[in-house]
Amino acid sequence: LTLEDFAKIAHLSKEHLCRIFKKSTGYTPMSYLKQYRILKSCYYLKETNKKISEICTLSGFNNISYFNREFLRILKTTPSLYRKECRETES
């Protein structure tokens, strides 16, 4: 999804959409989407045995390096450590 896609769906200009969205949520539309995708990946990491590269794709990321970097930036841990910690907590 692109910002243009969001704006078209909302029948707004990109600039107006960004202003409204940021005022309502505190996030830009793209940063909100990125965080949503990272949270979605957390579900897959906890509930499945899928490879991290597959989870990356399922969560809407096209590049594993970018996925890992954004996961670390947002959650302050790596996907593999997150999975390990979730499994240790469940035991």
Coordinates of C-alpha atoms in Angstrom, one line a residue:
L1 CA 0.0 0.0 0.0
T2 CA 1.1 3.5 -0.7
L3 CA 0.2 6.9 0.6
E4 CA -1.4 7.5 -2.8
D5 CA -3.6 4.4 -2.3
F6 CA -4.8 5.6 1.1
A7 CA -5.5 9.1 -0.2
K8 CA -7.5 7.7 -3.2
I9 CA -9.6 5.4 -0.9
A10 CA -10.3 8.3 1.5
H11 CA -11.0 10.8 -1.4
L12 CA -8.4 13.2 0.0
S13 CA -5.2 14.7 -1.1
K14 CA -2.1 13.1 0.3
E15 CA -1.3 16.2 2.3
H16 CA -4.7 16.5 3.8
L17 CA -4.8 12.8 4.7
C18 CA -1.5 13.1 6.5
R19 CA -2.6 16.1 8.5
I20 CA -5.9 14.5 9.6
F21 CA -4.3 11.1 10.3
K22 CA -1.5 12.5 12.3
K23 CA -3.8 14.8 14.3
S24 CA -6.1 11.8 15.1
T25 CA -3.5 9.1 15.9
G26 CA -0.2 10.9 16.5
Y27 CA 1.3 8.8 13.6
T28 CA 1.8 9.3 9.9
P29 CA -0.2 6.8 7.9
M30 CA 2.9 4.9 6.8
S31 CA 4.4 4.7 10.3
Y32 CA 1.1 3.5 11.6
L33 CA 1.0 0.8 8.9
K34 CA 4.5 -0.2 9.6
Q35 CA 3.7 -0.6 13.3
Y36 CA 0.6 -2.6 12.5
R37 CA 2.7 -4.9 10.3
I38 CA 5.3 -5.4 13.0
L39 CA 2.5 -6.3 15.5
K40 CA 1.0 -8.7 13.0
S41 CA 4.4 -10.4 12.7
C42 CA 4.5 -10.8 16.5
Y43 CA 1.4 -13.0 16.2
Y44 CA 3.1 -15.2 13.6
L45 CA 6.3 -15.4 15.7
K46 CA 4.3 -16.5 18.8
E47 CA 1.7 -18.8 17.2
T48 CA 3.5 -20.5 14.3
N49 CA 6.8 -22.2 13.4
K50 CA 7.1 -20.3 10.1
K51 CA 10.5 -19.1 9.2
I52 CA 11.2 -15.4 9.9
S53 CA 11.7 -14.8 6.2
E54 CA 8.2 -16.1 5.5
I55 CA 6.8 -14.1 8.4
C56 CA 8.4 -11.0 6.9
T57 CA 6.5 -11.5 3.7
L58 CA 3.2 -12.5 5.4
S59 CA 3.5 -9.2 7.4
G60 CA 3.8 -7.1 4.2
F61 CA 7.5 -6.5 4.1
N62 CA 9.5 -7.2 1.0
N63 CA 13.0 -7.1 2.5
I64 CA 14.1 -9.2 5.5
S65 CA 16.9 -6.7 6.4
Y66 CA 14.4 -3.8 6.5
F67 CA 11.9 -6.0 8.5
N68 CA 14.6 -6.9 11.0
R69 CA 15.7 -3.3 11.4
E70 CA 12.2 -2.0 11.8
F71 CA 11.3 -4.8 14.3
L72 CA 14.3 -3.9 16.3
R73 CA 13.6 -0.2 16.2
I74 CA 10.0 -0.6 17.3
L75 CA 10.2 -3.4 19.8
K76 CA 13.8 -3.1 20.9
T77 CA 14.5 -6.7 20.2
T78 CA 15.0 -8.9 17.1
P79 CA 12.3 -11.2 15.7
S80 CA 14.3 -14.3 16.7
L81 CA 14.8 -13.1 20.3
Y82 CA 11.2 -12.1 20.5
R83 CA 10.1 -15.6 19.5
K84 CA 12.6 -17.2 21.9
E85 CA 11.4 -15.0 24.8
C86 CA 7.7 -15.8 24.0
R87 CA 8.4 -19.5 24.1
E88 CA 10.4 -19.3 27.3
T89 CA 7.5 -17.4 28.9
E90 CA 5.0 -20.0 27.9
S91 CA 7.1 -22.9 29.4

